[in-house]
mmCIF file with all atom_site columns, C-alpha atoms and ligand atoms in Angstrom:
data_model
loop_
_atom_site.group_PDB
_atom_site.id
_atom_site.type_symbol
_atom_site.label_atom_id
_atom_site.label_alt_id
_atom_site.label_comp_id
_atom_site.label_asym_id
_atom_site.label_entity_id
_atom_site.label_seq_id
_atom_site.pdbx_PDB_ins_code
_atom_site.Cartn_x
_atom_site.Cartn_y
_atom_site.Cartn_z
_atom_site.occupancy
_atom_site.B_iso_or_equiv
_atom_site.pdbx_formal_charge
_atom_site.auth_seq_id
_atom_site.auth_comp_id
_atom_site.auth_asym_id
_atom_site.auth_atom_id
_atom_site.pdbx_PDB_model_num
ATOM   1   C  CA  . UNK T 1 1   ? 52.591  41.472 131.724 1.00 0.00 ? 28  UNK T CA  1
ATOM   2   C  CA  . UNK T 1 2   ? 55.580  42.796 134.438 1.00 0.00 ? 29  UNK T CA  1
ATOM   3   C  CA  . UNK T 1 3   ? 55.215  38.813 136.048 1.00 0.00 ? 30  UNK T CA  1
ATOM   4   C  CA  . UNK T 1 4   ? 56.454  36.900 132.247 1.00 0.00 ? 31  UNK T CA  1
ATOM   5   C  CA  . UNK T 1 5   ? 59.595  39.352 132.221 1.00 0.00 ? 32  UNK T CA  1
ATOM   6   C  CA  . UNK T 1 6   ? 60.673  38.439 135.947 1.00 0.00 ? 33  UNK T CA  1
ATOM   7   C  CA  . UNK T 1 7   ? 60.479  34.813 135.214 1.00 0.00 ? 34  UNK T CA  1
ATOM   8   C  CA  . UNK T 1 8   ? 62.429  35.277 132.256 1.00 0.00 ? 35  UNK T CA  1
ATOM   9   C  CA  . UNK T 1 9   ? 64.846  37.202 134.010 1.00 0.00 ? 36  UNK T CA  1
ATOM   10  C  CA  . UNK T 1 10  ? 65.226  33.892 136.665 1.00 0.00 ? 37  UNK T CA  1
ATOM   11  C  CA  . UNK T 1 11  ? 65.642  31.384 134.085 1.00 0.00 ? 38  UNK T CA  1
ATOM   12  C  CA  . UNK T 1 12  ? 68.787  33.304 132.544 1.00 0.00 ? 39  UNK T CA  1
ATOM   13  C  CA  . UNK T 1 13  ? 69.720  34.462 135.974 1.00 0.00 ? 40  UNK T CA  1
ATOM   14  C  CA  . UNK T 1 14  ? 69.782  30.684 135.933 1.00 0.00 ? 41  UNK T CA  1
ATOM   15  C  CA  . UNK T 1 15  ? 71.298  29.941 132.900 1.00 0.00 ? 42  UNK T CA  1
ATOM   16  C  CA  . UNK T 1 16  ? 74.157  32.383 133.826 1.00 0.00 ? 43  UNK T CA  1
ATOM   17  C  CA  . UNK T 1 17  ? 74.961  30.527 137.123 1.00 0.00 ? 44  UNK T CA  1
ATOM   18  C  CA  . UNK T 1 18  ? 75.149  27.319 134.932 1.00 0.00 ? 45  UNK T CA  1
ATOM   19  C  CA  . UNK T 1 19  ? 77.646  28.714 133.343 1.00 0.00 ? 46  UNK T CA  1
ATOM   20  C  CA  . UNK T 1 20  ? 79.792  30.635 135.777 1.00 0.00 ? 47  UNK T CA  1
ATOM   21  C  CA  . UNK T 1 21  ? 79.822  26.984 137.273 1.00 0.00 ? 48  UNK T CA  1
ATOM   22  C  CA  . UNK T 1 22  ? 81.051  25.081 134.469 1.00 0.00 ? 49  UNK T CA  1
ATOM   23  C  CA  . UNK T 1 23  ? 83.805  28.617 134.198 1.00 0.00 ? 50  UNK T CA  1
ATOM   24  C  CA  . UNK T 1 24  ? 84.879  26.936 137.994 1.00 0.00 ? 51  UNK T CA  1
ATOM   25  C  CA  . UNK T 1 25  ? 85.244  23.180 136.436 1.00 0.00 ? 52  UNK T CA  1
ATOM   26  C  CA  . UNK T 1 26  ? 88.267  24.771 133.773 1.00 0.00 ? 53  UNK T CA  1
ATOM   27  C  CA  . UNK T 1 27  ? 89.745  26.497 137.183 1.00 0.00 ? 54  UNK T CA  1
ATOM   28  C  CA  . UNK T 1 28  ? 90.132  22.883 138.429 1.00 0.00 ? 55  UNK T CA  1
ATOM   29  C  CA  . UNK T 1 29  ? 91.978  21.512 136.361 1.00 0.00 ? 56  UNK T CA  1
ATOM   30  C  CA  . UNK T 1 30  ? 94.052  24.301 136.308 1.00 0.00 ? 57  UNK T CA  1
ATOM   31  C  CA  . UNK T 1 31  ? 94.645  23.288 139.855 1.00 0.00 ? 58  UNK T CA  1
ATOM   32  C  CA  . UNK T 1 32  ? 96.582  20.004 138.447 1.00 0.00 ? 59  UNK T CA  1
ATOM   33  C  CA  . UNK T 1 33  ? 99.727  21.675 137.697 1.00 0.00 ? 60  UNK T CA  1
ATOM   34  C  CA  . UNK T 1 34  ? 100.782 22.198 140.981 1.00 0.00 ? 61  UNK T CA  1
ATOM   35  C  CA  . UNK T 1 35  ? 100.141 18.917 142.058 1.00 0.00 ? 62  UNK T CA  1
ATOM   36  C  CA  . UNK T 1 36  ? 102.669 17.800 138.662 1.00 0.00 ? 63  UNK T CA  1
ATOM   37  C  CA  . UNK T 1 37  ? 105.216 20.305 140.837 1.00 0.00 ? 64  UNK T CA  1
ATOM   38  C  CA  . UNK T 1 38  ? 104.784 17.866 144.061 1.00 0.00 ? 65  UNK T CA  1
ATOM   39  C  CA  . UNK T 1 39  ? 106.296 14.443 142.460 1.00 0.00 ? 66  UNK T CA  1
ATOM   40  C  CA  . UNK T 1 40  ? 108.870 16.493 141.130 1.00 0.00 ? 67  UNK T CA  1
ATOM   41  C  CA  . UNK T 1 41  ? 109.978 17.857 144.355 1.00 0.00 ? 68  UNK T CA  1
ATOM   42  C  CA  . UNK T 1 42  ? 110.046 14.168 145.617 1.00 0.00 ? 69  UNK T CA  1
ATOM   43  C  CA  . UNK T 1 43  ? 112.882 13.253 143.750 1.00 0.00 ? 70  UNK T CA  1
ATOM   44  C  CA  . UNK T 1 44  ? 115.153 15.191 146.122 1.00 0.00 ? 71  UNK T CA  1
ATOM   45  C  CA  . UNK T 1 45  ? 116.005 12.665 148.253 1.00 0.00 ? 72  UNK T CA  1
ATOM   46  C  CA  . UNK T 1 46  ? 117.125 10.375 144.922 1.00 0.00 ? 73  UNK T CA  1
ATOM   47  C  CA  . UNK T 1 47  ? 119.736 13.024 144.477 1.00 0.00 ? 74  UNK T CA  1
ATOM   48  C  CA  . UNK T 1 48  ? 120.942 13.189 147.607 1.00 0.00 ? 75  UNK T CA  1
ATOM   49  C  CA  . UNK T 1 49  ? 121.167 9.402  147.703 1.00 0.00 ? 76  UNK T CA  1
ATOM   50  C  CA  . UNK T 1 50  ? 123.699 10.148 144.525 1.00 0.00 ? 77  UNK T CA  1
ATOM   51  C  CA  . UNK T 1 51  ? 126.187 11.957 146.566 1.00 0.00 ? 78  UNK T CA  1
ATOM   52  C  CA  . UNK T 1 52  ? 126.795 9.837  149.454 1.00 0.00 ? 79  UNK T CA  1
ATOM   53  C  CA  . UNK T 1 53  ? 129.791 10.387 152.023 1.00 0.00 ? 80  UNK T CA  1
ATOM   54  C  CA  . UNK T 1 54  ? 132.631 8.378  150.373 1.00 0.00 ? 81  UNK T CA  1
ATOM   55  C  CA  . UNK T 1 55  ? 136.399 7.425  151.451 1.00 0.00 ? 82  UNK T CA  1
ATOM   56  C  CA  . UNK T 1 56  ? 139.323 8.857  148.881 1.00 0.00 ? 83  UNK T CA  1
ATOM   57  C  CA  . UNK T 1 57  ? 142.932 7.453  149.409 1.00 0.00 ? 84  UNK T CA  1
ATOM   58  C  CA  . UNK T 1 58  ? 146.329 9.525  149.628 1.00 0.00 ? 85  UNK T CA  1
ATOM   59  C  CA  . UNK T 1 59  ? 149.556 7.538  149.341 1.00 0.00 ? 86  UNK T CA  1
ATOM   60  C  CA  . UNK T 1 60  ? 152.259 8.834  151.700 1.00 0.00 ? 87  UNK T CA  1
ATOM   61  C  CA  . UNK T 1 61  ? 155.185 6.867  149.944 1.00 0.00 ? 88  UNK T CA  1
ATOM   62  C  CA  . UNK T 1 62  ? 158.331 8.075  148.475 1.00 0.00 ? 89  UNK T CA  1
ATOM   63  C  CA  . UNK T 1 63  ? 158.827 11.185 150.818 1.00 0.00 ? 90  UNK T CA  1
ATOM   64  C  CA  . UNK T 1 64  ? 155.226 12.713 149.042 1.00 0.00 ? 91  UNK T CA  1
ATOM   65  C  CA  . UNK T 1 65  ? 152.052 12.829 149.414 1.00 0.00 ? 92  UNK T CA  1
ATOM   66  C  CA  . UNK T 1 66  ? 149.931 11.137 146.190 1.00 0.00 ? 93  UNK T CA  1
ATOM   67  C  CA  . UNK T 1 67  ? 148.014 13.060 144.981 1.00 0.00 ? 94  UNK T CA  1
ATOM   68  C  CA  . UNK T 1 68  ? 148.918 16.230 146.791 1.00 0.00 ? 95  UNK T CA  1
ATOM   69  C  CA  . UNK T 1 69  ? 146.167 18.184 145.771 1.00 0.00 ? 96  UNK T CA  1
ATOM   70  C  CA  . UNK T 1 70  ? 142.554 16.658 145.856 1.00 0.00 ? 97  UNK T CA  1
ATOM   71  C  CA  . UNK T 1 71  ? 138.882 17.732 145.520 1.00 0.00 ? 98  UNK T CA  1
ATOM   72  C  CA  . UNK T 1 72  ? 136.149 16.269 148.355 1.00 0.00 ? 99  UNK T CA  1
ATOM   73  C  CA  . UNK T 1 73  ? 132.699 17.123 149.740 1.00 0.00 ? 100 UNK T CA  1
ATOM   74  C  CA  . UNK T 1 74  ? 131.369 18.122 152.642 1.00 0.00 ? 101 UNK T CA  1
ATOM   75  C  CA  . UNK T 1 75  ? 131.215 14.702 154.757 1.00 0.00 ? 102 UNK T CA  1
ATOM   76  C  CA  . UNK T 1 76  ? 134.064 13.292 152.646 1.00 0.00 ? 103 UNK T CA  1
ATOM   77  C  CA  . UNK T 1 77  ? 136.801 11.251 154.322 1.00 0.00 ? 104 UNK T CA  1
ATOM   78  C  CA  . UNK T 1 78  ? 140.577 11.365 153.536 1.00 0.00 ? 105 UNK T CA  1
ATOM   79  C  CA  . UNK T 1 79  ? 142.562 8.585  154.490 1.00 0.00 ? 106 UNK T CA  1
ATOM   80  C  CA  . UNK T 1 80  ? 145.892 8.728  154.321 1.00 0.00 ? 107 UNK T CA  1
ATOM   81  C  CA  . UNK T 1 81  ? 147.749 5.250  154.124 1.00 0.00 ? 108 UNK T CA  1
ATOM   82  C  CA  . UNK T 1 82  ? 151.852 5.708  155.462 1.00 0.00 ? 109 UNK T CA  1
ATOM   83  C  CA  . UNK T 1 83  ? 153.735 3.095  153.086 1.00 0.00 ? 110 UNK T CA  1
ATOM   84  C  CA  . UNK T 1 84  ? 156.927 4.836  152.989 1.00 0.00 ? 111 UNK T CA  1
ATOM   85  C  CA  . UNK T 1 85  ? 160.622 3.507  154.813 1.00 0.00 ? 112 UNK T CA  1
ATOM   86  C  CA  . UNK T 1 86  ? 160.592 6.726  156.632 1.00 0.00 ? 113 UNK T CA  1
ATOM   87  C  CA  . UNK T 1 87  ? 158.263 7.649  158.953 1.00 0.00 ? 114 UNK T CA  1
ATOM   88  C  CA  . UNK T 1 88  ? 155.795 10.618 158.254 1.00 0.00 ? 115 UNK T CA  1
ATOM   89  C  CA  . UNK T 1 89  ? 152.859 12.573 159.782 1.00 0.00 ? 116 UNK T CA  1
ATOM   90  C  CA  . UNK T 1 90  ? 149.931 14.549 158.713 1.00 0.00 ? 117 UNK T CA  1
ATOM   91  C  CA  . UNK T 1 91  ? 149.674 17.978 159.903 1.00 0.00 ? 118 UNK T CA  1
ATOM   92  C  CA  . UNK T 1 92  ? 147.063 20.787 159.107 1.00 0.00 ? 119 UNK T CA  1
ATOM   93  C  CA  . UNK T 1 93  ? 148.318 24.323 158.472 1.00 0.00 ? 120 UNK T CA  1
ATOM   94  C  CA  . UNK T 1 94  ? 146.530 26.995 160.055 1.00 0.00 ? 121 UNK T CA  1
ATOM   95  C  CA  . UNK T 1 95  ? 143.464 27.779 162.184 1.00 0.00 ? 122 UNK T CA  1
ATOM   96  C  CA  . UNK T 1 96  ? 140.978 25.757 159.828 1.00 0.00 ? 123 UNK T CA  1
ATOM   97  C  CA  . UNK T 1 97  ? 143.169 22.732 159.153 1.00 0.00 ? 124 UNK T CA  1
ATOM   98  C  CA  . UNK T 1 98  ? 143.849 22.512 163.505 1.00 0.00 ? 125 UNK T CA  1
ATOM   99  C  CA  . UNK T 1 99  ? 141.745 18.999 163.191 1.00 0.00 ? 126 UNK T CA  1
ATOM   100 C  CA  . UNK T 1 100 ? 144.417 17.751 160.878 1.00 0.00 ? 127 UNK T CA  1
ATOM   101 C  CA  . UNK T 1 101 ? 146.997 16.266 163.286 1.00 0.00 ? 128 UNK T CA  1
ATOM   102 C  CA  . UNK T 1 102 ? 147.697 12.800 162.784 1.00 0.00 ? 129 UNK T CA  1
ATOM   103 C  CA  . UNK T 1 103 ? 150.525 10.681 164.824 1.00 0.00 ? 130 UNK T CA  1
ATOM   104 C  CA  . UNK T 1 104 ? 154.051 10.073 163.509 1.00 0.00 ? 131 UNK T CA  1
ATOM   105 C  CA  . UNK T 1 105 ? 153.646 7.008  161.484 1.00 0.00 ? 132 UNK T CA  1
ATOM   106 C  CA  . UNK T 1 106 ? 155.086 4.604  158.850 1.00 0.00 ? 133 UNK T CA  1
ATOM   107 C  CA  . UNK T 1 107 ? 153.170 1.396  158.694 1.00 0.00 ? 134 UNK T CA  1
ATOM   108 C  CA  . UNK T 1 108 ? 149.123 1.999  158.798 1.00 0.00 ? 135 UNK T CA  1
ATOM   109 C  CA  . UNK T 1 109 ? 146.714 4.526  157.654 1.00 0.00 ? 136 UNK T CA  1
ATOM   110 C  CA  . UNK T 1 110 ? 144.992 7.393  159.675 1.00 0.00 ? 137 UNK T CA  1
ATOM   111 C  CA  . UNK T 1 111 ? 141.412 9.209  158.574 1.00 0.00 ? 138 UNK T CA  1
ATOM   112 C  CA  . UNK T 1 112 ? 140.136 12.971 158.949 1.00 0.00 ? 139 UNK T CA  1
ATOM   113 C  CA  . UNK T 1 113 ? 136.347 13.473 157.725 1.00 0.00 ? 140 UNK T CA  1
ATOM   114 C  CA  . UNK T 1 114 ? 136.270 17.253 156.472 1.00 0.00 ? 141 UNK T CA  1
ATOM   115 C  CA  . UNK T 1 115 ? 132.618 18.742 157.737 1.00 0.00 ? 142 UNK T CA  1
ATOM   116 C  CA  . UNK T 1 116 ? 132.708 22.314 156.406 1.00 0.00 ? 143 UNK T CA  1
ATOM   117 C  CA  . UNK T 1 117 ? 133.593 23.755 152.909 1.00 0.00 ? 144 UNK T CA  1
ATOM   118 C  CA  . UNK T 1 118 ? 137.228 25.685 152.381 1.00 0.00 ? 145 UNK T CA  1
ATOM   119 C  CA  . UNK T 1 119 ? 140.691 24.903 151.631 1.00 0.00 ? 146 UNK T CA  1
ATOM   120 C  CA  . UNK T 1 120 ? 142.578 22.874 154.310 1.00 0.00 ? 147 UNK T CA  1
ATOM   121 C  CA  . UNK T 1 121 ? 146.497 22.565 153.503 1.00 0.00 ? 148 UNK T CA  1
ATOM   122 C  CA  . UNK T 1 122 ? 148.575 20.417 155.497 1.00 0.00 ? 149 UNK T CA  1
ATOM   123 C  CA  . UNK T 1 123 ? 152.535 18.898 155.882 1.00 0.00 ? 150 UNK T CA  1
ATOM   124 C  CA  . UNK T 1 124 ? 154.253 16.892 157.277 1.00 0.00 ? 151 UNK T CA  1
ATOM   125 C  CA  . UNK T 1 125 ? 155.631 17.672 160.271 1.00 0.00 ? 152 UNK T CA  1
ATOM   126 C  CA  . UNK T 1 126 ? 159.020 15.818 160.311 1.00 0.00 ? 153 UNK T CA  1
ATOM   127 C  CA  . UNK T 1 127 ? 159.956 16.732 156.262 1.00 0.00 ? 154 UNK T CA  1
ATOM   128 C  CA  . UNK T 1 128 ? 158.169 20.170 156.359 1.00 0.00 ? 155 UNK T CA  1
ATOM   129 C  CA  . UNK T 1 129 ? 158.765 20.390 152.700 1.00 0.00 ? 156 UNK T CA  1
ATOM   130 C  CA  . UNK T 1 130 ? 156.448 17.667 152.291 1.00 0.00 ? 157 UNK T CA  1
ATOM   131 C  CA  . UNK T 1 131 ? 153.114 18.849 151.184 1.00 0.00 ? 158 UNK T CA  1
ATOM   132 C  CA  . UNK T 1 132 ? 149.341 18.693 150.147 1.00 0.00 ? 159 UNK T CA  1
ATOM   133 C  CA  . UNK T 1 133 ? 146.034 20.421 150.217 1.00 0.00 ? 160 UNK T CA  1
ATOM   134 C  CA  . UNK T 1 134 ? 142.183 19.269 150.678 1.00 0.00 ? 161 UNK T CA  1
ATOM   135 C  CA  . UNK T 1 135 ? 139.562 21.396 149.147 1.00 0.00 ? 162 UNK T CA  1
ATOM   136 C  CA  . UNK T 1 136 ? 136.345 20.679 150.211 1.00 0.00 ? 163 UNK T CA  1
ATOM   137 C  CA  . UNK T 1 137 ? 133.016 21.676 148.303 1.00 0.00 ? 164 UNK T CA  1
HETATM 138 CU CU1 . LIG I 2 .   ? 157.609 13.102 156.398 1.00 0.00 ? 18  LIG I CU1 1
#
């Protein structure tokens, strides 16, 4: 009589593995979400693509500089085209703005690419009360 019982025993033994292994098919699909999480992350690079170095313009006509005040990027460039009857310059103010130092010009354009955040403020040297500020994000 004890041998029926044991074999009994095996075949739900059995029966139970059956199942714990079908349990481990629900875990894998479970293991799909991260994969979801993956093609998101590989949009990055689209959005970077959207914010792309770019050029912006200030006049210096008309003893001022137009617009004074502007908002750029990191990378950014700032050209400044001289279209006045009086010569002008470009000329940071203070430690941080030290890369800001253009010639003494009326005809032409010079260009100053801003690599690091802050606010850079700058004149012009020969009509100090002459203006503007860059603030870079
Ligand atoms: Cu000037």
């Amino acid at each position: 009589m004890p041998l029926p019982r044991r074999r009994a025993r095996a075949a739900l033994a059995a029966i139970a593995v059956l199942a714990l292994t079908a349990g481990c098919g629900t875990d894998d699909s479970g293991t799909a979400a991260p994969a979801s999480t993956t093609s998101a992350a590989a949009g990055v690079p689209t959005s970077r693509q959207a914010t792309e170095p770019s050029t912006i313009t200030v006049r210096v006509d008309d003893m001022a500089f137009s617009p004074a005040e502007l908002r750029v990027r990191v990378g950014d460039t700032v050209t400044w085209e001289f279209a006045d009857s009086a010569a002008h310059s470009v000329q940071g103010i203070g430690d941080r703005a030290m890369g800001i130092n253009s010639p003494i010009l009326n005809k032409g354009s010079w260009s100053y690419t801003f690599i690091a955040p802050g606010n850079y403020r700058y004149l012009c040297s020969l009509h100090p009360e002459m203006r503007g500020a860059v603030v870079v994000e």
